[in-house]
Short mmCIF file of C-alpha atoms and ligand atoms in Angstrom, two decimals:
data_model
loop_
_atom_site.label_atom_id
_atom_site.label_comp_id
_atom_site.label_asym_id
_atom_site.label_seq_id
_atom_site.Cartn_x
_atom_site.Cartn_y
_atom_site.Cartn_z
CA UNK R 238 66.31 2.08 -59.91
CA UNK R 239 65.95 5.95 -60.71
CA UNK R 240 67.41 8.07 -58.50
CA UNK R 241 65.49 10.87 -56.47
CA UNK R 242 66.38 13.36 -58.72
CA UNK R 243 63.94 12.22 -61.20
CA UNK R 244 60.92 14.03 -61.72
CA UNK R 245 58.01 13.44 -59.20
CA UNK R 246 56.09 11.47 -61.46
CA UNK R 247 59.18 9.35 -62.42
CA UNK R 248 59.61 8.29 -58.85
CA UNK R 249 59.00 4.73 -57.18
CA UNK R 250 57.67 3.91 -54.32
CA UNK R 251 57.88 0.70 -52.16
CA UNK R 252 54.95 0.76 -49.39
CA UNK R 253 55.81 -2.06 -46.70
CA UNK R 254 52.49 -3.05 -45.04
CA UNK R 255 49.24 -3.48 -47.08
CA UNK R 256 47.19 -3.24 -44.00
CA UNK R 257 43.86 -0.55 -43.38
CA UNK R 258 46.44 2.09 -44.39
CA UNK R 259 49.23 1.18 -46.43
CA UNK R 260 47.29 -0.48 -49.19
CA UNK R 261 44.63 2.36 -49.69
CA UNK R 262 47.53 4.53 -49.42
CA UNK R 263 49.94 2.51 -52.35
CA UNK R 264 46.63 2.28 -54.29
CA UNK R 265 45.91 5.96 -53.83
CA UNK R 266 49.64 6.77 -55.32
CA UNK R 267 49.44 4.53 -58.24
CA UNK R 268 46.29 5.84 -59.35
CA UNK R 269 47.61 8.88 -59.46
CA UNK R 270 50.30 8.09 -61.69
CA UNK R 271 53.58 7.04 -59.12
CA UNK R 272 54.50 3.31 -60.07
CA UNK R 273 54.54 1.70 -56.54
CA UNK R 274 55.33 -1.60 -55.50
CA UNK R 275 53.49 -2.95 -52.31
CA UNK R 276 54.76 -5.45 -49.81
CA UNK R 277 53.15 -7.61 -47.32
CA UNK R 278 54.72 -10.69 -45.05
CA UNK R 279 52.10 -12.01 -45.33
CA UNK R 280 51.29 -14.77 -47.97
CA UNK R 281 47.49 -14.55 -48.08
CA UNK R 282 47.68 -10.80 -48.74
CA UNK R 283 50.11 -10.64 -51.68
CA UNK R 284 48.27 -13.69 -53.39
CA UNK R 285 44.84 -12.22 -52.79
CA UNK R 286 45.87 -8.68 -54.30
CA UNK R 287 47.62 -10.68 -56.95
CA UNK R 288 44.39 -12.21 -57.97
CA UNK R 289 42.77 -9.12 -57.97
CA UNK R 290 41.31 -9.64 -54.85
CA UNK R 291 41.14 -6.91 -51.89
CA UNK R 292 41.29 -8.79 -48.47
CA UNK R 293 40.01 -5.30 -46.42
CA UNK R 294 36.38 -4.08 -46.46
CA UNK R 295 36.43 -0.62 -47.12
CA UNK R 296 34.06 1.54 -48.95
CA UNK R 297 35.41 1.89 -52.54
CA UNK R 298 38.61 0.10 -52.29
CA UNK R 299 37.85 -2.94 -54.04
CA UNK R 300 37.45 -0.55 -56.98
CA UNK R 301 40.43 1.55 -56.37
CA UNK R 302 42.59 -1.70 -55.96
CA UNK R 303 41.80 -3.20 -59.13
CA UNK R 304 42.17 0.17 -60.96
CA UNK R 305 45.82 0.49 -59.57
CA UNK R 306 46.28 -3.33 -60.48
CA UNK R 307 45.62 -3.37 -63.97
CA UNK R 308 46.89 0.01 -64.81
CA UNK R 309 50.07 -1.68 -63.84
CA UNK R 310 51.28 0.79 -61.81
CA UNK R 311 50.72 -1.02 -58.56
CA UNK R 312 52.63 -5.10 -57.87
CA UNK R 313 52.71 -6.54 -54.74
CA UNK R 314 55.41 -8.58 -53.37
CA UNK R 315 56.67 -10.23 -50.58
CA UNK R 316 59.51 -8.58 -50.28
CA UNK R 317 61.17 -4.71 -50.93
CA UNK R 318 63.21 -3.62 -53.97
CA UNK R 319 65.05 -0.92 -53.84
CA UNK R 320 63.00 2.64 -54.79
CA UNK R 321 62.98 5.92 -54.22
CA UNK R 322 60.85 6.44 -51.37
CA UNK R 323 59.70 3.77 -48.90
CA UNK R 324 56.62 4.35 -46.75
CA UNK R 325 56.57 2.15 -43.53
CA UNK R 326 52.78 1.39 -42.81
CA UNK R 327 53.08 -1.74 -39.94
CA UNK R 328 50.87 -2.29 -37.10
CA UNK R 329 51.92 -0.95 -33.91
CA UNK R 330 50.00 -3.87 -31.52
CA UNK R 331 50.27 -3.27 -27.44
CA UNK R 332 52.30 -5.48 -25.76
CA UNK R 333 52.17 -6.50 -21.48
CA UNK R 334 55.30 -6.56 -20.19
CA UNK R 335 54.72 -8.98 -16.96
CA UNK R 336 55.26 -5.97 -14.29
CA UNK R 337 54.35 -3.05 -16.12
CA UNK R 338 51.50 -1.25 -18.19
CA UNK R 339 50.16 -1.59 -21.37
CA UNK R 340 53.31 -0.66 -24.55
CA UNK R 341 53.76 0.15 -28.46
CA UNK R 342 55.03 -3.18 -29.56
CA UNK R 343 57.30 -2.13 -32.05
CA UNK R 344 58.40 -4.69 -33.76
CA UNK R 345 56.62 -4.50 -37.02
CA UNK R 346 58.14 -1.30 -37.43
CA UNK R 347 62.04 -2.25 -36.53
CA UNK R 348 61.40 -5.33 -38.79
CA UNK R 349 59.88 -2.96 -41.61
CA UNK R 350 62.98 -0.71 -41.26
CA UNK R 351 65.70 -3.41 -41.20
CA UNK R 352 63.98 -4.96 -44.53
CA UNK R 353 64.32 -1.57 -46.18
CA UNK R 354 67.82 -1.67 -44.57
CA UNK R 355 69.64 -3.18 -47.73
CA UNK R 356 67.65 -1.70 -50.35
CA UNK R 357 68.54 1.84 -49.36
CA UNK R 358 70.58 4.14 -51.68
CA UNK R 359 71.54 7.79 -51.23
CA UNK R 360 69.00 10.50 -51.66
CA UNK R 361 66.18 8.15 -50.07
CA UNK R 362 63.18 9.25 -48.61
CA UNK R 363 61.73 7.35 -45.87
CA UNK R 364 58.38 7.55 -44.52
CA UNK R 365 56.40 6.31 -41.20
CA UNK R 366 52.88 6.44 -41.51
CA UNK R 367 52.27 3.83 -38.14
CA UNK R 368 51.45 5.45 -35.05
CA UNK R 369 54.21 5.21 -32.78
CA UNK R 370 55.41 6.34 -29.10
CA UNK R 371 57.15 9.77 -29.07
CA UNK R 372 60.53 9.63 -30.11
CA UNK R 373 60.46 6.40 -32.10
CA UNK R 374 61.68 8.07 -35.25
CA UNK R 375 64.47 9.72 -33.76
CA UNK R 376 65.56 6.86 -31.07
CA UNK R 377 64.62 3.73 -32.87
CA UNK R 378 63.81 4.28 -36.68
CA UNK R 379 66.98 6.31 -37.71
CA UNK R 380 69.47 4.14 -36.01
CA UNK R 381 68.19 1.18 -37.54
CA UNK R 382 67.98 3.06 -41.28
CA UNK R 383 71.74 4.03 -40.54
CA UNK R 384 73.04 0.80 -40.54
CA UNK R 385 72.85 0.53 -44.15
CA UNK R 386 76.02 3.32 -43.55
CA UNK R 387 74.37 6.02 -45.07
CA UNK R 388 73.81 8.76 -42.99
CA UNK R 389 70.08 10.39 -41.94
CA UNK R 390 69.73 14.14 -43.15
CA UNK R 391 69.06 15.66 -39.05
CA UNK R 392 68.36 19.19 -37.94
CA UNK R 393 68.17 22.37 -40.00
CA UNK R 394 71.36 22.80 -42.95
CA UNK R 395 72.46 19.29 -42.40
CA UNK R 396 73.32 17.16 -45.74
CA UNK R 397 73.05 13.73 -45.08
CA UNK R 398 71.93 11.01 -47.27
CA UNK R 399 68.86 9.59 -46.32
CA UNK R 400 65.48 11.59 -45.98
CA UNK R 401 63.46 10.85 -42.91
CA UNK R 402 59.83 11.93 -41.77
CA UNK R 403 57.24 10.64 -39.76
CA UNK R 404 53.94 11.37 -41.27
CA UNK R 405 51.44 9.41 -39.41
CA UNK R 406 48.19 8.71 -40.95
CA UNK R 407 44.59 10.63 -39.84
CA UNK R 408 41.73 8.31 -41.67
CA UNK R 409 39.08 7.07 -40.40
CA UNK R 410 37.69 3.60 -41.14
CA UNK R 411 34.87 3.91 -42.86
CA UNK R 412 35.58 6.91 -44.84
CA UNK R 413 39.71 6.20 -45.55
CA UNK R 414 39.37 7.04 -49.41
CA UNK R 415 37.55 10.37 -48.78
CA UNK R 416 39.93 11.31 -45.84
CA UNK R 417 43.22 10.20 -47.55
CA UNK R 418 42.69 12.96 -49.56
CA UNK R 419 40.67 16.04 -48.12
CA UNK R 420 42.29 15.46 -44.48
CA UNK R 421 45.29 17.69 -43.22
CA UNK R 422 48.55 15.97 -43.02
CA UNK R 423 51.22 16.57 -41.07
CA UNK R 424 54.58 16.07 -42.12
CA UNK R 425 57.65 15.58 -39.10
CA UNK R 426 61.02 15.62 -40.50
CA UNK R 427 64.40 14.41 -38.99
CA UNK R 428 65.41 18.18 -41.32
CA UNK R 429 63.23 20.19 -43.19
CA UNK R 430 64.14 18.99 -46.29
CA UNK R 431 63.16 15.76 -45.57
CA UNK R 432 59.84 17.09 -44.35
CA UNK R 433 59.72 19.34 -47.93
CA UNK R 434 60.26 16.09 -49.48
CA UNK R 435 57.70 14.37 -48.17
CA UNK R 436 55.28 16.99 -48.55
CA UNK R 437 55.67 17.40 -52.19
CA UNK R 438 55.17 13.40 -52.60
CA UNK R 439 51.51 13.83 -50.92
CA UNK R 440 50.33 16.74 -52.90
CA UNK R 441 49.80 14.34 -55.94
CA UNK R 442 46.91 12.91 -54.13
CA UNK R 443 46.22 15.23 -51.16
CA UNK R 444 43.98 18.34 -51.15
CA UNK R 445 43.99 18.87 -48.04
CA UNK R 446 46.32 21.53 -46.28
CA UNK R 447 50.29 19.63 -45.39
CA UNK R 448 51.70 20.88 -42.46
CA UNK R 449 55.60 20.51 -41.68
CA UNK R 450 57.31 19.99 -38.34
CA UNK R 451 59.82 17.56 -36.75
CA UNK R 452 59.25 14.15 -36.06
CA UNK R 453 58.77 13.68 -32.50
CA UNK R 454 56.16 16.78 -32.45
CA UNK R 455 54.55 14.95 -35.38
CA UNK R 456 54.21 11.57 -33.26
CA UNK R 457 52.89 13.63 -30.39
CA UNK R 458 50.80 15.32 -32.53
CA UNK R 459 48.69 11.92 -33.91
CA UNK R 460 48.68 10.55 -29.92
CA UNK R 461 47.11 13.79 -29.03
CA UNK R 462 44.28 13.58 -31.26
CA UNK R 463 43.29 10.21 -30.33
CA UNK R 464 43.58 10.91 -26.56
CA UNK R 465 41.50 13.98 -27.19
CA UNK R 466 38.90 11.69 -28.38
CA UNK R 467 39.31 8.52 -26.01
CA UNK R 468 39.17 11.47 -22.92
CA UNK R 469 36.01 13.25 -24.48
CA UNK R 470 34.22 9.67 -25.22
CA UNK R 471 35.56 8.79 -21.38
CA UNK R 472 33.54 11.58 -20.27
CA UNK R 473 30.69 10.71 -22.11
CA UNK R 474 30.61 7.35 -20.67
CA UNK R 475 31.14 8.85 -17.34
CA UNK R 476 28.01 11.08 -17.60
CA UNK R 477 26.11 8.21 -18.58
CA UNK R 478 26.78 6.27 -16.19
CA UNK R 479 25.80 9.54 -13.29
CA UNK R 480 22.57 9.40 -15.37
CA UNK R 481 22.06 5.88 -14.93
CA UNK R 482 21.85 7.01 -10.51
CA UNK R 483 20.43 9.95 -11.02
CA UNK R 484 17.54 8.90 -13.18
CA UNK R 485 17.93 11.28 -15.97
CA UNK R 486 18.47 10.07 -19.92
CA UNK R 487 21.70 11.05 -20.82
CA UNK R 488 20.98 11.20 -24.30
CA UNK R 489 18.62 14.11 -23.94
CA UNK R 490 21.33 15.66 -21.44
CA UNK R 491 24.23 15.54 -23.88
CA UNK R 492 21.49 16.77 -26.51
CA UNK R 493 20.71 19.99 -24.75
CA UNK R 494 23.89 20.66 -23.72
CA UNK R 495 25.64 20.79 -27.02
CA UNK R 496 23.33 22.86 -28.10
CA UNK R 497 26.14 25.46 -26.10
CA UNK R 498 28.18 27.25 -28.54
CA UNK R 499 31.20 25.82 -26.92
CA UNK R 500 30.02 22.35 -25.84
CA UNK R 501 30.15 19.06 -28.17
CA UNK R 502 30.01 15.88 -25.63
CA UNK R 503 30.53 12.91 -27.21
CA UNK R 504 28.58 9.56 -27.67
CA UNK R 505 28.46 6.92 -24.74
CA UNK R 506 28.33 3.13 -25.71
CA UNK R 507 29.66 -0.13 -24.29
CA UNK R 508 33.34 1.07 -24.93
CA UNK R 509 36.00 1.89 -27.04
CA UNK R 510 37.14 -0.16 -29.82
CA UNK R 511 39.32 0.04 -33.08
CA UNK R 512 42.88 -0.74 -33.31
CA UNK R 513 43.80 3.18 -32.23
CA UNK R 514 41.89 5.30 -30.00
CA UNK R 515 41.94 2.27 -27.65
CA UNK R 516 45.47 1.85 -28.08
CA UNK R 517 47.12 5.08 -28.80
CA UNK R 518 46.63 6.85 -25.29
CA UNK R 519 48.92 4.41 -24.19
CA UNK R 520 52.06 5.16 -26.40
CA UNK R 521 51.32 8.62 -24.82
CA UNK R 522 51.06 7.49 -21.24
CA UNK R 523 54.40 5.43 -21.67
CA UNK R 524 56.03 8.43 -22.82
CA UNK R 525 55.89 10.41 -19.09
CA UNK R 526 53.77 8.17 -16.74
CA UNK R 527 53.73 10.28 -13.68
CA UNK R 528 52.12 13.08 -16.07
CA UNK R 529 49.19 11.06 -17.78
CA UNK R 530 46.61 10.73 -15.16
CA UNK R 531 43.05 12.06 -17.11
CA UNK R 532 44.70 9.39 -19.64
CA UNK R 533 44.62 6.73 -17.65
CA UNK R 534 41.62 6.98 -15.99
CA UNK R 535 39.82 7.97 -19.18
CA UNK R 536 41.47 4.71 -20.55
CA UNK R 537 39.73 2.90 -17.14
CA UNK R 538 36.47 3.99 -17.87
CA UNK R 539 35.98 2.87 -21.41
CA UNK R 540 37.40 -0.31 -20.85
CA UNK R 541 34.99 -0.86 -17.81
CA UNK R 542 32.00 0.05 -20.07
CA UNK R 543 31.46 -3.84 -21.21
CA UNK R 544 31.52 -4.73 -17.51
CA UNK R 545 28.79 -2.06 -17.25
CA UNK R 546 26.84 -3.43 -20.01
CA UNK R 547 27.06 -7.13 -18.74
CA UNK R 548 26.08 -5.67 -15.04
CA UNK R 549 22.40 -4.56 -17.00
CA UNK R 550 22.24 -7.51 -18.82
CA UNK R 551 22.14 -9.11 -15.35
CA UNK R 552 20.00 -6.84 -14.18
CA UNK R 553 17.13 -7.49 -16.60
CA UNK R 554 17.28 -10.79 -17.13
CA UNK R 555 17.16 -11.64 -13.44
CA UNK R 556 15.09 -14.27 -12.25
CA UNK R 557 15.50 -16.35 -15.78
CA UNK R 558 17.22 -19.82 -14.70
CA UNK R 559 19.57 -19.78 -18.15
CA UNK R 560 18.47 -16.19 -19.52
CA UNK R 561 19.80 -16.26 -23.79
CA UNK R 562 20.74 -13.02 -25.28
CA UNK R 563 20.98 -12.23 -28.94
CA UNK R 564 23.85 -9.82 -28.84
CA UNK R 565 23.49 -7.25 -32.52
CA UNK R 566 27.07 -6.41 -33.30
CA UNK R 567 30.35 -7.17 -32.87
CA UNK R 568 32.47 -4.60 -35.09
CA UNK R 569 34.14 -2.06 -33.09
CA UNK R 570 31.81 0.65 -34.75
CA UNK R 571 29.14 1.18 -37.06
CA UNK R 572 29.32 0.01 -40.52
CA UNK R 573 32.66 -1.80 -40.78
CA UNK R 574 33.88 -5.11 -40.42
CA UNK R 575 36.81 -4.59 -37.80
CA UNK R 576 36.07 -6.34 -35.17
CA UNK R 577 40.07 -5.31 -33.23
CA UNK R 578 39.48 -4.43 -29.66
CA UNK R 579 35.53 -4.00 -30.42
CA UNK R 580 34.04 -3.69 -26.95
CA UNK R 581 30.79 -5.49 -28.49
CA UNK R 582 33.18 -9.21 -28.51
CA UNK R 583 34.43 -8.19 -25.10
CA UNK R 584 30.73 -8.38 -24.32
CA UNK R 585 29.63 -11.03 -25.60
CA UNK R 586 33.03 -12.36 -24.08
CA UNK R 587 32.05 -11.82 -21.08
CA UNK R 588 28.37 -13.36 -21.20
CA UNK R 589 29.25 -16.40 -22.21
CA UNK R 590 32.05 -17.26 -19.43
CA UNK R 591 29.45 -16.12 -17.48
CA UNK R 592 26.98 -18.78 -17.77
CA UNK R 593 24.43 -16.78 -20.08
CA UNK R 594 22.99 -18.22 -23.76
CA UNK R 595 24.47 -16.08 -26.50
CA UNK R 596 23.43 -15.99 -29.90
CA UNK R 597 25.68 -13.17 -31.65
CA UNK R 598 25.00 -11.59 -35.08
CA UNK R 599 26.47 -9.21 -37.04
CA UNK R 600 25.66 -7.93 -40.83
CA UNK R 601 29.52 -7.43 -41.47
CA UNK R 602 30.93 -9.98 -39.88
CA UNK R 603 30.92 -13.23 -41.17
CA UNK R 604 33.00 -15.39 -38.94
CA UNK R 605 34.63 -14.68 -35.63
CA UNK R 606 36.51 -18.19 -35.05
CA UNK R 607 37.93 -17.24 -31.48
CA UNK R 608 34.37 -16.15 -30.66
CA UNK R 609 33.21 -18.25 -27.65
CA UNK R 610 29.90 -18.30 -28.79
CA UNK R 611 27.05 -19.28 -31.50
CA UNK R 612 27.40 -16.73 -34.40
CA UNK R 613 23.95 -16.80 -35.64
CA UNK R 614 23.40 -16.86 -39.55
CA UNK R 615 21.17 -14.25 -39.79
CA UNK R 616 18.89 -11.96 -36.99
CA UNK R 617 16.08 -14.01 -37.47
CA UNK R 618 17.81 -16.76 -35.96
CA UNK R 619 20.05 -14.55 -33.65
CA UNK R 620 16.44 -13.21 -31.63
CA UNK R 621 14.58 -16.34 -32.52
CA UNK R 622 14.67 -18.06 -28.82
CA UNK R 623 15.99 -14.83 -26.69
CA UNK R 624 15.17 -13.82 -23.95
CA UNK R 625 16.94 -10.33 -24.24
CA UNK R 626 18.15 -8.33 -27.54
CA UNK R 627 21.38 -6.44 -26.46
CA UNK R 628 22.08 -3.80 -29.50
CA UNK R 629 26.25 -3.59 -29.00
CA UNK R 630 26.67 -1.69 -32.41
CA UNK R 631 24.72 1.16 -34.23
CA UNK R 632 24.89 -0.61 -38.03
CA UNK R 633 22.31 0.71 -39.85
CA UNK R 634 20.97 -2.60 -40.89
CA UNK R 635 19.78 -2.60 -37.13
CA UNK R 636 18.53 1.11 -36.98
CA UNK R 637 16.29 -0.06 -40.14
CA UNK R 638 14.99 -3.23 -37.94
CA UNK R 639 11.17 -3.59 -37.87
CA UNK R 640 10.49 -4.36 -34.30
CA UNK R 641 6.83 -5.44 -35.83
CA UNK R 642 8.11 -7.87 -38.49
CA UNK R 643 10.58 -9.32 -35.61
CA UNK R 644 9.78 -12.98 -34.74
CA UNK R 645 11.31 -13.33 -31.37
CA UNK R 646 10.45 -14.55 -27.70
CA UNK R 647 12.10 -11.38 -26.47
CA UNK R 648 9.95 -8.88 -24.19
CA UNK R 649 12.89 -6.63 -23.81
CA UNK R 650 15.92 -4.96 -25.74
CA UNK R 651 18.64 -2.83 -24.50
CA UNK R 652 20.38 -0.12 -26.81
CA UNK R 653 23.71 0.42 -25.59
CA UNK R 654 23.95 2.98 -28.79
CA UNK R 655 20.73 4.62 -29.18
CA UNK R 656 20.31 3.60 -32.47
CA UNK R 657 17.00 2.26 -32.28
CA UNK R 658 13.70 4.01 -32.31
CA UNK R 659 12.57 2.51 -29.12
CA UNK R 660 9.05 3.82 -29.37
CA UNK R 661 8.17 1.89 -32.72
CA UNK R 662 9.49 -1.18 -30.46
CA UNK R 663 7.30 -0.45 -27.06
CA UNK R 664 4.49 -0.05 -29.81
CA UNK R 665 5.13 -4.06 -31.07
CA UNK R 666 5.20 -4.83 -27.37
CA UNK R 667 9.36 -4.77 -26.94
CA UNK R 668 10.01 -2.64 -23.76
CA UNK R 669 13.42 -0.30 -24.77
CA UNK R 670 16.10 -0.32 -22.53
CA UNK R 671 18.60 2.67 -23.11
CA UNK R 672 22.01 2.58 -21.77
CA UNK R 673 22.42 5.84 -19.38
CA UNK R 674 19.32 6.78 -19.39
CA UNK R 675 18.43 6.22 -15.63
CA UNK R 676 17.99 2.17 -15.31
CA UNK R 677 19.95 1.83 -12.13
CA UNK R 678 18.41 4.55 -10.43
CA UNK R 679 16.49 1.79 -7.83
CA UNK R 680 19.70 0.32 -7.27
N1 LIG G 1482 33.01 5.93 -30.00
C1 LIG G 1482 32.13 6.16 -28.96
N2 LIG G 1482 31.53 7.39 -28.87
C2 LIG G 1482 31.78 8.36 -29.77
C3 LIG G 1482 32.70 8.15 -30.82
C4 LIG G 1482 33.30 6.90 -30.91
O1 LIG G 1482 31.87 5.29 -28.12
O2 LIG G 1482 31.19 9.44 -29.63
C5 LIG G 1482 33.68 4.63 -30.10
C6 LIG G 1482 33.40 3.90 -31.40
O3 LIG G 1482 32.21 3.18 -31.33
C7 LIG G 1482 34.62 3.00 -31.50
C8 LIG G 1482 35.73 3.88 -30.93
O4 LIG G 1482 35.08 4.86 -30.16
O5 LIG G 1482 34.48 1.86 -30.68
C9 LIG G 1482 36.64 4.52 -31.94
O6 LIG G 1482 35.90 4.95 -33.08
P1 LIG G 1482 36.17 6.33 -33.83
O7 LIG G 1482 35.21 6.44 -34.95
O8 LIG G 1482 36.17 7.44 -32.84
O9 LIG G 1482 37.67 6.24 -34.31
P2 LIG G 1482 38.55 5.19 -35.18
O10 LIG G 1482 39.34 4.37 -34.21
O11 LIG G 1482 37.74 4.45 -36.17
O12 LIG G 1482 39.53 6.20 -35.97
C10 LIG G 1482 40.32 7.10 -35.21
C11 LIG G 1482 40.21 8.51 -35.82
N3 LIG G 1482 40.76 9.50 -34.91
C12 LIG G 1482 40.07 10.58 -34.51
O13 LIG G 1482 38.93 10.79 -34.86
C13 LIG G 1482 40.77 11.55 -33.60
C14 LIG G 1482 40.94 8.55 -37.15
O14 LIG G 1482 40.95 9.87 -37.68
C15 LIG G 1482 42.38 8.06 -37.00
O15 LIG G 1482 43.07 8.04 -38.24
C16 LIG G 1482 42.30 6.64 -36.50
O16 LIG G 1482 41.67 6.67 -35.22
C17 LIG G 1482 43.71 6.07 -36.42
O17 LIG G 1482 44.06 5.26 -37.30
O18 LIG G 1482 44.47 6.47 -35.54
#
């Protein structure tokens, strides 16, 4: 082992999780020059990667993988070695207690920390990049690092012997490589040397401007941002579903209305997806219950947006004995795989236990065993015998559709994303259904 007084460069690094975030992020440090060494409890992952292999989709990863792989400066394991710096990049799932409300399930990360537990020497730095509830670092990470007996550097002029920050990661699936490196980071330290430590270990990769703080205000920080988002997209949905009564498009409504200097609505659809915005307002809401009450109902609303979409898919397919829908999509969001929480399965879900013919389809997805329904080949066969095309996910493999080349029995589709240029279908005899944009008006 060399010990933390070597030069940056010199330094190793043992990333525990080689999930959507730790194994861009190991990648991104042996590429530029750190000699990491990547761990993963999971079998399949370390002999994939050890083949070469990248088990995540992700725009340019595959390349960036391999590059760190045969430069040798990036092994996987099973298991941690003892390094300079560890970075703990786990899932943080939601658990149900029986009597209570949705919770950070942190055992990943206590399981992560007590695995680093007997590698740890002093001088250590180590990192949390998984989102967590507030106070986790302080209350449950630190504890568990000081059992190894070495004591956690805390507040300002303390010594101490180990480093801790919490640094939680800001990327966006999709776009991780790009935003690993231009996004801001912010860096919450148990002391700020631990947080000057940790920012000086990012700069090798990061252009982007890296904030310090202290942990807890650094957890905070990454909850607030994704509440911020699930609130503003709660609102959207909200709107769109006034619009629906009201008989006015809400698409056109949002349209004009951003065009305020001080206005930017967001995006309705059939819900909110993704392992974090869905998930994160939660680890916020645990924090101070009584407070959290635009969280919670903004959490409500998205997750009642699939029960919205099956309530139209009802709606125009009624009078049909066994009506079959070919449902487009079942990622969480455009162009990636990740199907986690994706509103689009909840949907098709949903269909199927109620009674209706699904035929689901998806460009990035090639199998969905839990699915409870047919997962068509290919869209031809997906629209083939429908009565109803339900668009759940704006891929652009189905904005690029040819409603003229289509061969289905379908008179009708519903865009739940307005992704499709509904015109060109009305024009090959499709009639466009837009989600929010006044259907229930009648009702
Ligand atoms: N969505 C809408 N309407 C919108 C925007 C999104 O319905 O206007 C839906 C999407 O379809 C999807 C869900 O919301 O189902 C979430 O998608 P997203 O693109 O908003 O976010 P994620 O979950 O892919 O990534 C977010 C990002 N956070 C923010 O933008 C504040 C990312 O920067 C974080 O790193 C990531 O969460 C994370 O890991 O926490």
């Amino acid at each position: 082992m060399i010990d933390a007084t070597n030069a940056p460069g010199d330094q190793r690094l043992c990333v525990i999780g080689l999930g959507y975030i730790g194994l861009p992020t190991a990648a991104m440090f042996a590429t530029s020059g750190t000699t990491v060494l990547g761990v993963d409890i999971n079998p399949r992952v370390v002999q994939t990667l050890k083949q070469g292999d990248v088990h995540i989709a992700e725009p340019g990863l595959n390349t960036l993988v391999r590059a760190a792989l045969q430069s040798g400066k990036l092994s996987v394991a099973a298991a941690p070695e003892p390094a300079d710096v560890f970075i703990i990049s786990v899932p943080t799932p939601t658990g149900h207690p029986e009597d209570g409300e949705v919770q950070a399930d942190l055992r990943h990360v206590r399981a992560a920390a007590e695995a680093v537990v007997p590698m740890l020497r002093a001088g250590n730095l180590v990192i949390l990049e998984s989102t967590v509830p507030p106070r986790t670092t302080v209350d449950l990470l630190i504890p568990v690092l000081e059992t190894s007996g070495l004591r956690v550097s805390c507040g300002d002029g303390d010594g101490g012997e180990l480093f801790v920050v919490h640094c939680p990661e800001r990327v966006l699936p999709g776009k991780i490589l790009d935003e690993l490196v231009s996004n801001d980071r912010i860096a919450g330290g148990a002391s700020p040397a631990a947080a000057r430590r940790a920012e000086a270990l990012y700069r090798r990769f990061v252009s982007g401007e890296i904030f310090l703080t202290d942990a807890t205000t650094a957890e905070m920080v990454k909850l607030m941002e994704n509440t911020f988002r699930d609130v503003n997209i709660a609102l959207a949905n909200e709107f769109a579903l006034i619009a629906d009564r009201i008989g006015v498009n809400v698409w056109e409504a949002i349209g004009l209305a951003n065009h305020h200097p001080r206005v930017n609505i967001l995006r309705p659809g059939p819900g909110v997806g993704g392992h974090c915005i869905a998930v994160d307002p939660w680890f916020l809401l645990q924090a101070a219950p009584q407070d959290a009450s635009v969280i919670r109902r903004s959490r409500e609303i998205n997750d009642g947006m699939p029960d919205y979409v099956v309530r139209q898919v009802r709606r125009l397919t009624a009078g049909i004995a066994t009506p079959s829908i070919a449902c487009l999509g079942l990622a969480y969001k455009a162009n990636v795989d990740d199907i986690r929480e994706s509103p689009a399965v909840e949907v098709v879900e949903r269909l199927s236990r109620d009674g209706f013919h699904v035929s689901a389809f998806d460009p990035h997805v090639a199998e969905a065993p839990q699915l409870a329904c047919h997962l068509a080949p290919s869209l031809d066969v997906a629209v083939a015998d429908a009565h109803l095309i339900v668009v759940l996910v704006d891929h652009r493999e189905f904005a690029a559709i040819d409603p003229t080349a289509l061969m289905t029995s379908a008179r009708t589709v519903l865009d739940t994303r307005q992704c499709l240029d509904l015109a060109a279908w009305r024009a090959a005899g499709i009639e466009g259904v837009l989600l929010g944009a006044g259907m229930l008006r009648d009702q």
